[in-house]
CSV table of C-alpha atoms in Angstrom, one decimal:
chain,number,residue,atom,x,y,z
A,1,MET,CA,35.3,15.2,-8.6
A,2,ILE,CA,37.1,16.6,-5.5
A,3,ASN,CA,39.2,18.9,-7.7
A,4,VAL,CA,36.1,20.2,-9.5
A,5,PHE,CA,34.3,20.8,-6.2
A,6,GLN,CA,37.3,22.8,-4.9
A,7,ASP,CA,37.3,24.8,-8.1
A,8,VAL,CA,33.7,25.9,-7.9
A,9,LYS,CA,33.0,26.0,-4.1
A,10,ASP,CA,33.7,29.8,-3.9
A,11,ILE,CA,32.3,30.8,-7.3
A,12,ASP,CA,30.2,33.9,-7.4
A,13,HIS,CA,27.5,32.8,-9.8
A,14,PRO,CA,25.2,29.7,-10.2
A,15,ILE,CA,26.8,26.7,-11.8
A,16,VAL,CA,25.6,23.2,-12.7
A,17,LEU,CA,27.9,20.2,-12.3
A,18,HIS,CA,26.7,17.3,-14.5
A,19,ILE,CA,28.2,14.2,-12.9
A,20,VAL,CA,27.8,11.0,-14.8
A,21,THR,CA,27.8,7.8,-12.7
A,22,GLN,CA,28.0,4.2,-13.7
A,23,LYS,CA,25.7,1.7,-11.9
A,24,GLY,CA,27.7,-1.1,-10.2
A,25,LYS,CA,31.0,0.4,-11.2
A,26,GLY,CA,33.7,-2.2,-10.6
A,27,TYR,CA,31.3,-5.1,-10.3
A,28,THR,CA,30.9,-6.6,-13.8
A,29,ILE,CA,27.7,-8.5,-13.1
A,30,ALA,CA,26.0,-5.3,-11.9
A,31,GLU,CA,27.5,-3.2,-14.7
A,32,GLN,CA,25.9,-5.6,-17.2
A,33,ASN,CA,22.5,-5.8,-15.5
A,34,LYS,CA,21.9,-2.3,-14.2
A,35,GLU,CA,18.1,-2.7,-13.8
A,36,LYS,CA,18.4,-5.8,-11.7
A,37,PHE,CA,21.0,-4.3,-9.5
A,38,HIS,CA,19.2,-1.0,-8.9
A,39,TRP,CA,18.1,-2.7,-5.7
A,40,THR,CA,18.5,-6.3,-4.7
A,41,MET,CA,18.1,-8.8,-1.9
A,42,PRO,CA,21.2,-10.6,-0.6
A,43,PHE,CA,23.0,-12.4,-3.5
A,44,ASP,CA,26.0,-14.6,-4.2
A,45,LEU,CA,28.9,-12.3,-5.1
A,46,GLU,CA,30.5,-14.7,-7.6
A,47,THR,CA,27.3,-15.5,-9.6
A,48,GLY,CA,25.0,-12.6,-8.8
A,49,LYS,CA,22.1,-15.0,-8.1
A,50,LEU,CA,19.8,-14.3,-5.2
A,51,LYS,CA,20.4,-16.4,-2.1
A,52,ALA,CA,16.7,-16.6,-1.3
A,53,LYS,CA,14.7,-19.2,-3.2
A,54,ASP,CA,11.6,-18.4,-5.3
A,55,ASN,CA,8.7,-18.4,-2.9
A,56,GLY,CA,6.0,-18.8,-5.5
A,57,PRO,CA,3.3,-16.3,-6.5
A,58,THR,CA,3.4,-12.7,-5.3
A,59,TYR,CA,0.9,-9.8,-5.1
A,60,VAL,CA,3.2,-7.8,-7.5
A,61,GLY,CA,2.9,-10.7,-10.0
A,62,THR,CA,-0.9,-10.6,-9.7
A,63,ILE,CA,-1.0,-7.0,-10.7
A,64,ALA,CA,1.6,-7.3,-13.4
A,65,ASN,CA,-0.1,-10.3,-15.0
A,66,TYR,CA,-3.5,-8.7,-14.9
A,67,LEU,CA,-2.3,-5.5,-16.5
A,68,MET,CA,-0.5,-7.4,-19.3
A,69,GLU,CA,-3.6,-9.4,-20.0
A,70,GLN,CA,-5.7,-6.2,-20.2
A,71,ILE,CA,-3.1,-4.4,-22.3
A,72,LYS,CA,-3.4,-7.2,-24.9
A,73,VAL,CA,-7.2,-6.9,-25.2
A,74,ASP,CA,-7.9,-3.3,-24.3
A,75,PRO,CA,-6.0,-0.5,-26.1
A,76,THR,CA,-7.2,2.1,-23.6
A,77,VAL,CA,-5.3,0.5,-20.6
A,78,VAL,CA,-2.0,2.2,-19.9
A,79,ALA,CA,0.5,1.0,-17.3
A,80,ILE,CA,2.5,3.8,-15.8
A,81,CYS,CA,5.7,3.7,-13.7
A,82,ALA,CA,8.1,6.2,-12.2
A,83,GLY,CA,11.5,4.7,-12.8
A,84,THR,CA,11.2,1.4,-11.0
A,85,PRO,CA,9.6,-1.0,-13.5
A,86,GLY,CA,11.3,-4.2,-12.3
A,87,GLY,CA,9.9,-3.7,-8.8
A,88,PHE,CA,6.4,-4.0,-10.3
A,89,GLY,CA,7.1,-7.0,-12.6
A,90,PHE,CA,7.5,-5.1,-15.8
A,91,ASN,CA,10.7,-6.5,-17.2
A,92,SER,CA,12.2,-5.3,-20.5
A,93,GLU,CA,10.3,-8.0,-22.5
A,94,TRP,CA,7.0,-7.0,-21.1
A,95,ARG,CA,7.7,-3.3,-21.6
A,96,LYS,CA,8.5,-4.0,-25.2
A,97,ALA,CA,5.3,-6.1,-25.6
A,98,ALA,CA,3.2,-3.3,-24.0
A,99,GLY,CA,4.6,-0.7,-26.4
A,100,LYS,CA,2.8,2.7,-26.2
A,101,GLN,CA,0.6,1.3,-23.4
A,102,TYR,CA,3.6,1.3,-21.0
A,103,ILE,CA,4.9,4.7,-19.9
A,104,ASP,CA,7.8,5.3,-17.6
A,105,VAL,CA,8.0,8.9,-16.5
A,106,GLY,CA,11.3,8.5,-14.7
A,107,ILE,CA,11.5,9.7,-11.1
A,108,ALA,CA,8.6,12.1,-11.5
A,109,GLU,CA,5.7,10.8,-9.6
A,110,GLU,CA,4.1,14.3,-9.8
A,111,HIS,CA,3.9,14.0,-13.6
A,112,ALA,CA,2.7,10.4,-13.3
A,113,ILE,CA,-0.4,11.5,-11.3
A,114,ALA,CA,-1.1,14.6,-13.5
A,115,MET,CA,-0.8,12.6,-16.7
A,116,SER,CA,-2.9,9.7,-15.3
A,117,SER,CA,-5.7,12.3,-14.6
A,118,GLY,CA,-5.5,13.6,-18.1
A,119,ILE,CA,-5.5,10.1,-19.7
A,120,ALA,CA,-8.6,9.2,-17.6
A,121,LYS,CA,-10.3,12.4,-18.5
A,122,ASN,CA,-10.0,11.5,-22.2
A,123,GLY,CA,-11.4,8.0,-21.8
A,124,GLY,CA,-8.2,6.0,-21.1
A,125,LYS,CA,-7.6,3.6,-18.2
A,126,PRO,CA,-4.3,4.6,-16.6
A,127,VAL,CA,-2.9,2.4,-13.8
A,128,PHE,CA,0.0,3.9,-11.9
A,129,ASN,CA,2.2,1.5,-9.9
A,130,VAL,CA,4.1,3.3,-7.1
A,131,TYR,CA,5.8,2.7,-3.8
A,132,SER,CA,3.8,4.2,-1.0
A,133,THR,CA,6.8,6.2,0.3
A,134,PHE,CA,7.0,8.2,-3.0
A,135,LEU,CA,3.3,9.2,-3.1
A,136,GLN,CA,4.2,12.0,-0.7
A,137,ARG,CA,6.0,13.7,-3.5
A,138,THR,CA,2.8,14.1,-5.5
A,139,TYR,CA,0.3,15.2,-2.9
A,140,ASP,CA,-0.5,18.4,-4.8
A,141,GLN,CA,-1.2,16.6,-8.0
A,142,LEU,CA,-3.3,14.0,-6.2
A,143,VAL,CA,-5.5,16.9,-4.8
A,144,GLN,CA,-5.5,19.4,-7.6
A,145,ASP,CA,-5.0,17.4,-10.8
A,146,LEU,CA,-6.7,14.2,-10.0
A,147,CYS,CA,-9.3,14.4,-7.2
A,148,VAL,CA,-10.7,17.9,-7.8
A,149,ASN,CA,-11.5,16.7,-11.3
A,150,ASN,CA,-12.7,13.3,-10.0
A,151,ASN,CA,-11.0,11.4,-12.9
A,152,SER,CA,-10.9,7.6,-12.7
A,153,ALA,CA,-7.2,7.0,-12.6
A,154,VAL,CA,-6.0,4.0,-10.7
A,155,ILE,CA,-3.1,4.0,-8.2
A,156,ILE,CA,-1.6,0.7,-7.1
A,157,ASN,CA,0.1,1.5,-3.9
A,158,HIS,CA,2.9,-0.9,-2.9
A,159,GLN,CA,4.8,-1.4,0.3
A,160,ALA,CA,2.3,0.6,2.4
A,161,SER,CA,3.0,-1.3,5.6
A,162,VAL,CA,5.1,-1.4,8.7
A,163,TYR,CA,6.4,-4.6,7.1
A,164,GLY,CA,7.6,-2.7,4.0
A,165,MET,CA,10.6,-0.4,3.6
A,166,ASN,CA,12.0,0.5,7.0
A,167,ASP,CA,14.5,3.3,6.7
A,168,VAL,CA,13.6,6.8,7.6
A,169,THR,CA,13.7,8.1,4.0
A,170,HIS,CA,11.5,5.3,2.7
A,171,LEU,CA,8.6,4.9,5.1
A,172,GLY,CA,5.4,3.8,3.5
A,173,PHE,CA,3.0,3.7,6.4
A,174,PHE,CA,1.8,7.3,6.4
A,175,ASP,CA,-0.5,6.7,3.5
A,176,ILE,CA,-3.9,6.2,5.2
A,177,PRO,CA,-4.1,9.6,6.9
A,178,MET,CA,-2.7,11.2,3.7
A,179,LEU,CA,-4.9,9.7,1.1
A,180,THR,CA,-8.1,9.4,3.0
A,181,SER,CA,-8.1,13.1,3.7
A,182,ILE,CA,-8.7,13.8,0.0
A,183,PRO,CA,-12.3,14.0,-1.2
A,184,ASN,CA,-13.4,11.8,-4.1
A,185,LEU,CA,-10.6,9.3,-3.7
A,186,VAL,CA,-11.6,5.7,-3.0
A,187,TYR,CA,-8.9,3.8,-1.1
A,188,LEU,CA,-9.3,0.0,-1.0
A,189,ALA,CA,-7.5,-2.3,1.4
A,190,PRO,CA,-7.5,-6.0,0.2
A,191,THR,CA,-6.6,-8.8,2.6
A,192,ASN,CA,-5.8,-11.5,0.0
A,193,ASN,CA,-5.0,-12.2,-3.6
A,194,GLU,CA,-8.6,-12.7,-4.7
A,195,GLU,CA,-9.6,-9.4,-3.2
A,196,LEU,CA,-6.7,-7.6,-4.8
A,197,LEU,CA,-7.6,-9.0,-8.2
A,198,ALA,CA,-11.3,-8.1,-7.8
A,199,MET,CA,-10.5,-4.6,-6.6
A,200,THR,CA,-8.1,-4.0,-9.5
A,201,GLU,CA,-10.7,-5.2,-12.0
A,202,TYR,CA,-13.3,-2.9,-10.5
A,203,ALA,CA,-10.9,0.1,-10.3
A,204,VAL,CA,-9.6,-0.2,-13.9
A,205,HIS,CA,-13.0,-0.5,-15.5
A,206,GLN,CA,-15.1,2.0,-13.5
A,207,HIS,CA,-15.4,5.7,-14.5
A,208,GLU,CA,-16.8,7.2,-11.3
A,209,HIS,CA,-13.8,7.9,-9.0
A,210,PRO,CA,-10.1,7.9,-8.7
A,211,VAL,CA,-9.2,4.7,-6.9
A,212,ALA,CA,-6.1,3.7,-5.0
A,213,ILE,CA,-5.4,0.1,-3.8
A,214,ARG,CA,-3.2,-0.7,-0.8
A,215,VAL,CA,-1.4,-3.8,-2.0
A,216,PRO,CA,-1.1,-6.4,0.8
A,217,VAL,CA,2.4,-6.8,2.2
A,218,GLY,CA,3.9,-10.0,3.6
A,219,GLU,CA,2.8,-13.6,3.2
A,220,PHE,CA,1.0,-14.3,-0.1
A,221,ILE,CA,-2.5,-15.4,0.9
A,222,SER,CA,-5.0,-16.9,-1.5
A,223,THR,CA,-8.4,-18.3,-0.7
A,224,GLY,CA,-8.8,-20.1,-4.0
A,225,VAL,CA,-12.3,-18.6,-4.3
A,226,ALA,CA,-13.0,-15.6,-6.5
A,227,ASP,CA,-14.1,-12.4,-4.8
A,228,THR,CA,-17.5,-11.4,-6.2
A,229,THR,CA,-17.9,-8.3,-4.1
A,230,ASP,CA,-19.6,-5.3,-5.9
A,231,TYR,CA,-17.1,-2.6,-5.1
A,232,SER,CA,-19.2,0.1,-6.8
A,233,LEU,CA,-21.3,-0.1,-3.6
A,234,LEU,CA,-18.9,2.1,-1.6
A,235,ASN,CA,-17.8,1.6,2.0
A,236,LYS,CA,-19.5,-1.7,2.5
A,237,SER,CA,-17.6,-3.9,5.0
A,238,GLU,CA,-17.8,-7.7,5.4
A,239,VAL,CA,-18.6,-9.5,8.6
A,240,THR,CA,-16.6,-12.7,8.4
A,241,ARG,CA,-17.1,-13.9,11.9
A,242,CYS,CA,-20.2,-13.3,14.0
A,243,GLY,CA,-20.0,-12.9,17.7
A,244,GLU,CA,-21.0,-10.5,20.5
A,245,GLY,CA,-19.4,-8.3,23.1
A,246,ILE,CA,-16.3,-7.3,21.2
A,247,ALA,CA,-15.8,-6.6,17.5
A,248,LEU,CA,-12.4,-6.6,15.8
A,249,LEU,CA,-12.2,-4.5,12.7
A,250,GLY,CA,-9.0,-5.5,10.9
A,251,LEU,CA,-8.1,-3.2,7.9
A,252,GLY,CA,-6.1,-4.7,5.1
A,253,ASN,CA,-3.0,-6.5,6.3
A,254,PHE,CA,-4.2,-6.5,9.9
A,255,TYR,CA,-7.4,-8.4,9.1
A,256,HIS,CA,-5.4,-11.6,9.7
A,257,LEU,CA,-4.2,-10.2,13.0
A,258,ALA,CA,-7.9,-9.7,14.0
A,259,ASN,CA,-8.6,-13.3,13.2
A,260,GLN,CA,-5.7,-14.5,15.2
A,261,VAL,CA,-6.9,-12.5,18.2
A,262,ALA,CA,-10.4,-13.9,17.8
A,263,ASP,CA,-9.0,-17.5,17.7
A,264,GLU,CA,-7.3,-16.8,21.1
A,265,LEU,CA,-10.3,-15.2,22.6
A,266,ALA,CA,-12.4,-18.2,21.6
A,267,LYS,CA,-10.2,-20.4,23.8
A,268,VAL,CA,-11.3,-18.5,26.8
A,269,GLY,CA,-15.0,-18.4,25.9
A,270,ILE,CA,-15.1,-14.9,24.2
A,271,ASN,CA,-16.8,-15.1,20.9
A,272,ALA,CA,-15.6,-12.0,19.0
A,273,THR,CA,-17.0,-10.6,15.8
A,274,VAL,CA,-14.4,-10.0,13.0
A,275,VAL,CA,-14.9,-7.5,10.3
A,276,ASN,CA,-13.1,-7.0,7.0
A,277,PRO,CA,-13.6,-3.2,6.3
A,278,LYS,CA,-12.2,-3.4,2.7
A,279,PHE,CA,-12.5,0.4,2.3
A,280,ALA,CA,-9.9,2.6,4.0
A,281,SER,CA,-11.5,5.8,2.7
A,282,GLY,CA,-14.9,5.5,4.3
A,283,LEU,CA,-17.1,3.9,7.0
A,284,ASP,CA,-19.9,1.4,6.8
A,285,GLU,CA,-22.1,3.4,9.1
A,286,GLU,CA,-25.0,1.0,8.9
A,287,LEU,CA,-22.8,-1.9,10.1
A,288,LEU,CA,-21.3,0.3,12.8
A,289,LYS,CA,-24.8,1.1,14.0
A,290,ASP,CA,-25.7,-2.6,14.0
A,291,LEU,CA,-22.7,-3.5,16.2
A,292,LYS,CA,-24.1,-1.3,18.9
A,293,VAL,CA,-26.9,-3.9,19.5
A,294,ASN,CA,-24.9,-6.6,21.0
A,295,HIS,CA,-21.3,-5.2,21.3
A,296,SER,CA,-19.9,-2.9,24.0
A,297,VAL,CA,-16.3,-2.8,22.7
A,298,VAL,CA,-14.8,-2.2,19.2
A,299,PHE,CA,-11.1,-2.6,18.4
A,300,THR,CA,-9.7,-1.2,15.1
A,301,LEU,CA,-6.5,-2.6,13.8
A,302,GLU,CA,-4.6,-0.9,10.9
A,303,ASP,CA,-1.1,-1.4,9.5
A,304,GLY,CA,0.0,2.3,9.7
A,305,VAL,CA,0.1,5.3,11.9
A,306,VAL,CA,-2.9,5.5,14.3
A,307,GLU,CA,-3.1,9.3,14.4
A,308,GLY,CA,-5.4,10.5,11.7
A,309,GLY,CA,-6.0,7.0,10.5
A,310,TRP,CA,-9.0,4.9,9.7
A,311,GLY,CA,-9.6,3.7,13.3
A,312,GLN,CA,-9.9,7.2,14.7
A,313,ARG,CA,-12.8,7.9,12.3
A,314,VAL,CA,-14.5,4.8,13.7
A,315,ALA,CA,-13.9,6.2,17.2
A,316,SER,CA,-15.3,9.5,16.2
A,317,PHE,CA,-18.4,7.8,14.8
A,318,TYR,CA,-19.0,6.1,18.2
A,319,GLY,CA,-18.2,9.3,20.1
A,320,PRO,CA,-21.7,10.2,21.2
A,321,SER,CA,-22.5,6.6,22.2
A,322,ALA,CA,-21.6,4.2,25.0
A,323,MET,CA,-19.4,2.1,22.7
A,324,ARG,CA,-15.9,1.8,24.0
A,325,VAL,CA,-13.3,1.9,21.2
A,326,LYS,CA,-9.6,1.2,21.1
A,327,ASN,CA,-7.4,2.0,18.1
A,328,TYR,CA,-4.3,0.0,17.2
A,329,GLY,CA,-1.6,1.4,15.0
A,330,ILE,CA,1.9,2.7,15.3
A,331,ALA,CA,3.0,6.1,16.7
A,332,LYS,CA,3.3,9.1,14.4
A,333,GLU,CA,7.1,9.2,14.4
A,334,PHE,CA,10.0,8.8,12.0
A,335,HIS,CA,11.0,5.2,12.8
A,336,ASP,CA,14.3,4.3,11.3
A,337,ARG,CA,15.9,0.8,10.6
A,338,TYR,CA,13.4,-0.8,12.9
A,339,ASP,CA,12.5,-4.4,13.5
A,340,ALA,CA,8.8,-4.6,12.6
A,341,ALA,CA,7.9,-7.1,15.3
A,342,GLU,CA,9.6,-5.0,18.0
A,343,LEU,CA,8.0,-1.8,16.7
A,344,LEU,CA,4.6,-3.4,16.9
A,345,GLN,CA,5.2,-4.8,20.3
A,346,GLU,CA,6.2,-1.3,21.5
A,347,ASN,CA,2.9,0.0,20.2
A,348,GLY,CA,0.9,-2.7,21.9
A,349,ILE,CA,0.3,-4.7,18.8
A,350,SER,CA,0.6,-8.4,19.2
A,351,VAL,CA,-1.9,-11.2,19.7
A,352,GLU,CA,-1.1,-11.5,23.3
A,353,GLN,CA,-1.3,-7.8,24.1
A,354,ILE,CA,-4.6,-7.3,22.2
A,355,VAL,CA,-6.1,-10.4,23.8
A,356,ASN,CA,-5.2,-9.0,27.3
A,357,ASP,CA,-6.7,-5.6,26.4
A,358,SER,CA,-9.9,-7.4,25.2
A,359,LYS,CA,-10.3,-9.2,28.5
A,360,SER,CA,-9.8,-6.1,30.6
A,361,MET,CA,-12.1,-4.0,28.6
A,362,LEU,CA,-14.9,-6.6,28.6
A,363,CYS,CA,-14.8,-6.9,32.4
């Protein structure tokens, strides 16, 4: 390869070098299982087996199982992927079983979105699994091909979190400002497995809007109780803990953080209200108005960049009023190879820091 590069480096016309690589070259186990070793957690070098134990059910598994069930009974459901099927639970056997109802477009997220829009326009039910960091590649198609036409494609957005991928080329936490700036797109933020399943069910079988779902990241949380929310009633939040004085609005992953803060505040006699917004793309203005009756402080917590995010829209809503609002999220920067806990601490996001802020703002 070096010799070829030297031969062509001063050439006076365009030239294409087609370089054929071999995945896992020199490591037989990887050479024989290219898909598994596209990316992997720490493993035993001799056996190739992962060092971490199976921790049980996952949100990825919830989506994959649901889609396979739907594919079996509904010929209009189409699972779409852009070159990373294993990361979304679609192993080779499942892909074979899905047949024409599984489409891998390769590393071409742009085409995936445009095609999803076309499938939805013609009555199909496309579901595109994608890592959040790669949605930036297809912003034009999201706007022009999908949302301008208001076609009911579904985007399952994975690793959209400060707890997701953490190197500068694979950051997934810029999604909320990006996606919620686009008209017609409904962006849902589940907090547990039951909500994720209910939101996916709604998204796949409705025909009113393009819908994206922010898959939870981190500990698998299941309530054991089916979520019966009617998600066709857009932008309706759920008050899960009634209090007064201060309201904690925890979007998606950070709903659990809001509950932890409320638990600590209760120990010092502060009875906080906790809200699960569920919709990242809109505000429950009726609820926000109601909070003004017996609350003077609102905290918004979101697992992403704060600038241009969901919380700042809440702050804008309360702008003409006496309500005091503080938004929690991370700084709009290219954070690289960071420790999530340290990054959050630097941005004032920990139970202790938020509790202290609560006390000071209520004084």
